[in-house]
Short mmCIF file of C-alpha atoms in Angstrom, two decimals:
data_model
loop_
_atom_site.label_atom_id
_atom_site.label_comp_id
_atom_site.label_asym_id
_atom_site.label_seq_id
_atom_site.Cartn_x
_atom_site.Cartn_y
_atom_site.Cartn_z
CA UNK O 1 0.00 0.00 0.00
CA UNK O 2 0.72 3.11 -0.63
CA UNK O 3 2.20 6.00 2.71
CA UNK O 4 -0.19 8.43 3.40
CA UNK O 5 0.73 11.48 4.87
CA UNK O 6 -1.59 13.89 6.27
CA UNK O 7 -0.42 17.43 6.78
CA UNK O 8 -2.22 19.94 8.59
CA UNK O 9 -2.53 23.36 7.43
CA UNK O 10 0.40 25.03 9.19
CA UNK O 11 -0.65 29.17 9.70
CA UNK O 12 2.01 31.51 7.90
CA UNK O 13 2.85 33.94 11.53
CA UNK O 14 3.62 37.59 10.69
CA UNK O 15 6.92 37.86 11.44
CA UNK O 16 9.41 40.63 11.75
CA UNK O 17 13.51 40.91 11.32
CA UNK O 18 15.88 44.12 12.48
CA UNK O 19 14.70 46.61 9.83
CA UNK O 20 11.24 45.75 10.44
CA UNK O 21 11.74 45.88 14.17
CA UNK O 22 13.75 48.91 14.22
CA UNK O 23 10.68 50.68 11.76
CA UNK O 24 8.22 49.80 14.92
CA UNK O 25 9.86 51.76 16.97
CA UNK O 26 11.88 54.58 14.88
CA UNK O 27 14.96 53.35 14.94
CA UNK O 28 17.29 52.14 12.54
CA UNK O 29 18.17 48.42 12.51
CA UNK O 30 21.52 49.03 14.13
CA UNK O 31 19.88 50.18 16.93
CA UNK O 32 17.24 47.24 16.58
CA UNK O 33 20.67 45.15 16.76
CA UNK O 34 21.74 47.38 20.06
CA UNK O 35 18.74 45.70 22.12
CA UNK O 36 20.48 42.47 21.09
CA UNK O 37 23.67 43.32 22.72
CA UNK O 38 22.38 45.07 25.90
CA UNK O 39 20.37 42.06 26.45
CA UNK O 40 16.72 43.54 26.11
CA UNK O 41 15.84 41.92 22.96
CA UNK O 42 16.58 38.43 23.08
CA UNK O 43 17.36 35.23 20.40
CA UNK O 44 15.38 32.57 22.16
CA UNK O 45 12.21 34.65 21.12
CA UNK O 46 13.72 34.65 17.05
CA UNK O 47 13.55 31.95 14.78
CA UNK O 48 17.10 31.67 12.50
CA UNK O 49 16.53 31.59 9.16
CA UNK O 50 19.82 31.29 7.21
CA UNK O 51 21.80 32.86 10.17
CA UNK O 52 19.62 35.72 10.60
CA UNK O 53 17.11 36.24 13.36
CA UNK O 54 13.01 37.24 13.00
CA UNK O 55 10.71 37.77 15.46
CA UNK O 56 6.79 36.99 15.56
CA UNK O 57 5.05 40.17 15.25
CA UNK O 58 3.11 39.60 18.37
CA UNK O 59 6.58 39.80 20.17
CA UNK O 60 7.93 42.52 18.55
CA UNK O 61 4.09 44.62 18.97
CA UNK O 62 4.41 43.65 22.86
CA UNK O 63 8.08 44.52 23.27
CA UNK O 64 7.89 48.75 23.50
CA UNK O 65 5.09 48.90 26.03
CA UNK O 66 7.28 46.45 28.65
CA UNK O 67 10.46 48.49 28.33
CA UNK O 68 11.80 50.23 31.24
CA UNK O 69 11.16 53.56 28.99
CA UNK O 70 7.88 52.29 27.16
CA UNK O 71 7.57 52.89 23.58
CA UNK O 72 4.40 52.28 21.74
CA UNK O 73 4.89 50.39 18.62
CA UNK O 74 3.90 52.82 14.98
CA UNK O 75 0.75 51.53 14.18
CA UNK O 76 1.12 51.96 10.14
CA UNK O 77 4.17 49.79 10.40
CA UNK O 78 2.26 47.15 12.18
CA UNK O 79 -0.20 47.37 8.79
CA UNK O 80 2.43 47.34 6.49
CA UNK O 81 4.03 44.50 7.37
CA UNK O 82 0.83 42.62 7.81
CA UNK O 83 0.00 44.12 4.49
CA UNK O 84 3.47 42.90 3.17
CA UNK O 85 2.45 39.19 4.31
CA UNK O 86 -0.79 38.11 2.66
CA UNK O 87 -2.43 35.08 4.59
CA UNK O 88 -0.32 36.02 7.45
CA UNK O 89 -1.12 34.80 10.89
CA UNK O 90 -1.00 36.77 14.50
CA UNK O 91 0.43 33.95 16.62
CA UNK O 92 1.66 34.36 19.80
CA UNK O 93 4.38 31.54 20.69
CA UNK O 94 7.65 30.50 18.46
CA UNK O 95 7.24 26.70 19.04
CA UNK O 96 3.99 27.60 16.43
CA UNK O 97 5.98 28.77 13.93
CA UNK O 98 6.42 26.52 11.01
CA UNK O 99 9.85 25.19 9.54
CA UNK O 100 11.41 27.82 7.27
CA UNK O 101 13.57 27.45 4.69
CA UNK O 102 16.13 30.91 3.56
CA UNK O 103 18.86 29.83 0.90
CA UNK O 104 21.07 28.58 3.45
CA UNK O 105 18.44 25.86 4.26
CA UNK O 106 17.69 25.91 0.16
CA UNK O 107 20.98 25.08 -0.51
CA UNK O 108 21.17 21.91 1.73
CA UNK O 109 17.87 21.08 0.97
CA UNK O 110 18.62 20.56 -3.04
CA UNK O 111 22.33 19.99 -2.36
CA UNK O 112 23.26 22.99 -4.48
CA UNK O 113 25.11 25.94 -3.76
CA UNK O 114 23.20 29.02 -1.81
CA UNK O 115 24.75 31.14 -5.34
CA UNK O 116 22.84 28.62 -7.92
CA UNK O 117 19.77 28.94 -5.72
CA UNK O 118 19.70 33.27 -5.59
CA UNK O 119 20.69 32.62 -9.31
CA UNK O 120 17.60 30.37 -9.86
CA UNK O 121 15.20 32.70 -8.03
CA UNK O 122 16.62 35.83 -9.02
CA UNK O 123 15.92 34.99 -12.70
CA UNK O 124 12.22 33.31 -11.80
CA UNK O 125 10.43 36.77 -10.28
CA UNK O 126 7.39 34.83 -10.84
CA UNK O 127 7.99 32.49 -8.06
CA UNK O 128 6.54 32.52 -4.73
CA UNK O 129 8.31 34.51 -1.54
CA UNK O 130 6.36 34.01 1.39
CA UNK O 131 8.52 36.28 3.20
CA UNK O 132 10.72 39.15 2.25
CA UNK O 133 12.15 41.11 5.59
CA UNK O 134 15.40 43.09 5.99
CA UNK O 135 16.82 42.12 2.75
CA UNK O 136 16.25 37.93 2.70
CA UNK O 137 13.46 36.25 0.70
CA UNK O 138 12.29 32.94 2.30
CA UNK O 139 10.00 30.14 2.39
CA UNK O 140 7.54 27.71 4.37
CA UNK O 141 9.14 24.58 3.94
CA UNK O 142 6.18 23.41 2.65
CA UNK O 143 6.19 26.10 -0.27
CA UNK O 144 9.32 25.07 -0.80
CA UNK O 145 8.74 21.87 -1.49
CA UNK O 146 6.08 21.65 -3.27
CA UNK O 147 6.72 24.91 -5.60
CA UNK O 148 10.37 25.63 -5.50
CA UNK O 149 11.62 22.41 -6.63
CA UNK O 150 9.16 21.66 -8.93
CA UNK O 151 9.75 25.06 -10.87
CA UNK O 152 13.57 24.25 -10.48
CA UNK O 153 13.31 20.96 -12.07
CA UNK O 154 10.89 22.50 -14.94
CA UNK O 155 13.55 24.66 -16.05
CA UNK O 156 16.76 22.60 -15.26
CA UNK O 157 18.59 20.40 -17.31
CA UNK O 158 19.24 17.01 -16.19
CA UNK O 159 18.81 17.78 -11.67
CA UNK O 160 16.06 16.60 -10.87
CA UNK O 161 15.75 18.69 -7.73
CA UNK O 162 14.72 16.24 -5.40
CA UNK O 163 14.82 17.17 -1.66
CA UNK O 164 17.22 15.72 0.84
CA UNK O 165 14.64 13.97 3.19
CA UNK O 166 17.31 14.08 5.74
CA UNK O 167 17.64 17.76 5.51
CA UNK O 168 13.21 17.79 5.41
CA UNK O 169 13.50 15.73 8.30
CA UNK O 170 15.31 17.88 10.39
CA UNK O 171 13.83 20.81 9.48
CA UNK O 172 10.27 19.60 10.07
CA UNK O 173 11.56 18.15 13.74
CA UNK O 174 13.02 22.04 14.45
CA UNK O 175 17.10 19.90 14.95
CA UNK O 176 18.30 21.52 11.40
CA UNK O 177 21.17 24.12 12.73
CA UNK O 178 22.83 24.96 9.59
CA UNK O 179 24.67 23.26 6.75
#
């Protein structure tokens, strides 16, 4: 018989990375970075995606007001980055977020290098980003797989673009920590 595997519709969280964070509250992202260092904006609330942290939006909202000088977050921000992430989600804890894939990931996920990967979406616009923050495009895991590597293999000669299910694997189990 054939596996069947039943996957439940993960929700696409709004998420946030320095620039966006540093836009929230007026401040450029080397300030955003600042918090980092001090200590009042910590990693364990970030996912890494390619080496770089992002932050649920929910955090990031919630941050200003509990600062010893409260700062309220700029509400047209908060809209444009929702705006910026159709189908996005407001969720609340980091364990919810779903596996991610930036070309770091991308480029152990296909076995290629993270250069052919930018090459092959720089040249595809038409492809799907489900996330472009502070300069890095990525990906659900999920869109990943089942767009990316399709439209890879559509226009590549002789790879057939298959995933590395170990790589999948540990990206789906949240153990993947870079290639």
């Amino acid at each position: 018989g054939e596996e069947v595997v039943l996957v439940t519709k993960v929700e696409k969280p709004f998420l946030v990375g320095l620039q966006e964070f540093g836009a929230l509250y007026g401040v450029k992202p080397a300030q955003a970075s600042q918090w980092i260092t001090r200590g009042a904006l910590d990693y364990k609330y970030a996912v890494i995606v390619s080496g770089a942290p992002y932050w649920l939006l929910h955090f990031a909202v919630e941050f200003g007001p509990k600062r010893p000088r409260p700062k309220e977050p700029n509400e047209q921000v908060v809209e444009e980055i929702r705006a910026s992430q159709p189908e996005g989600a407001l969720i609340s804890s980091i364990a919810d977020v779903p596996p991610l894939v930036g070309f770091q990931e991308g480029a152990a996920l296909w076995d290629v290098s993270q250069q052919t990967l930018a090459e092959r979406v720089r040249t595809h616009e038409e492809l799907p980003v489900d996330y472009d923050l502070s300069g890095s495009k990525f990906w659900l895991l999920d869109t990943a797989l089942e767009q990316l590597g399709p439209a890879f293999k559509a226009i590549s000669r002789g790879r057939d673009w298959v995933a590395d299910r170990e790589v999948v694997a540990a990206l789906r189990e949240r153990r993947y920590d870079g290639p």
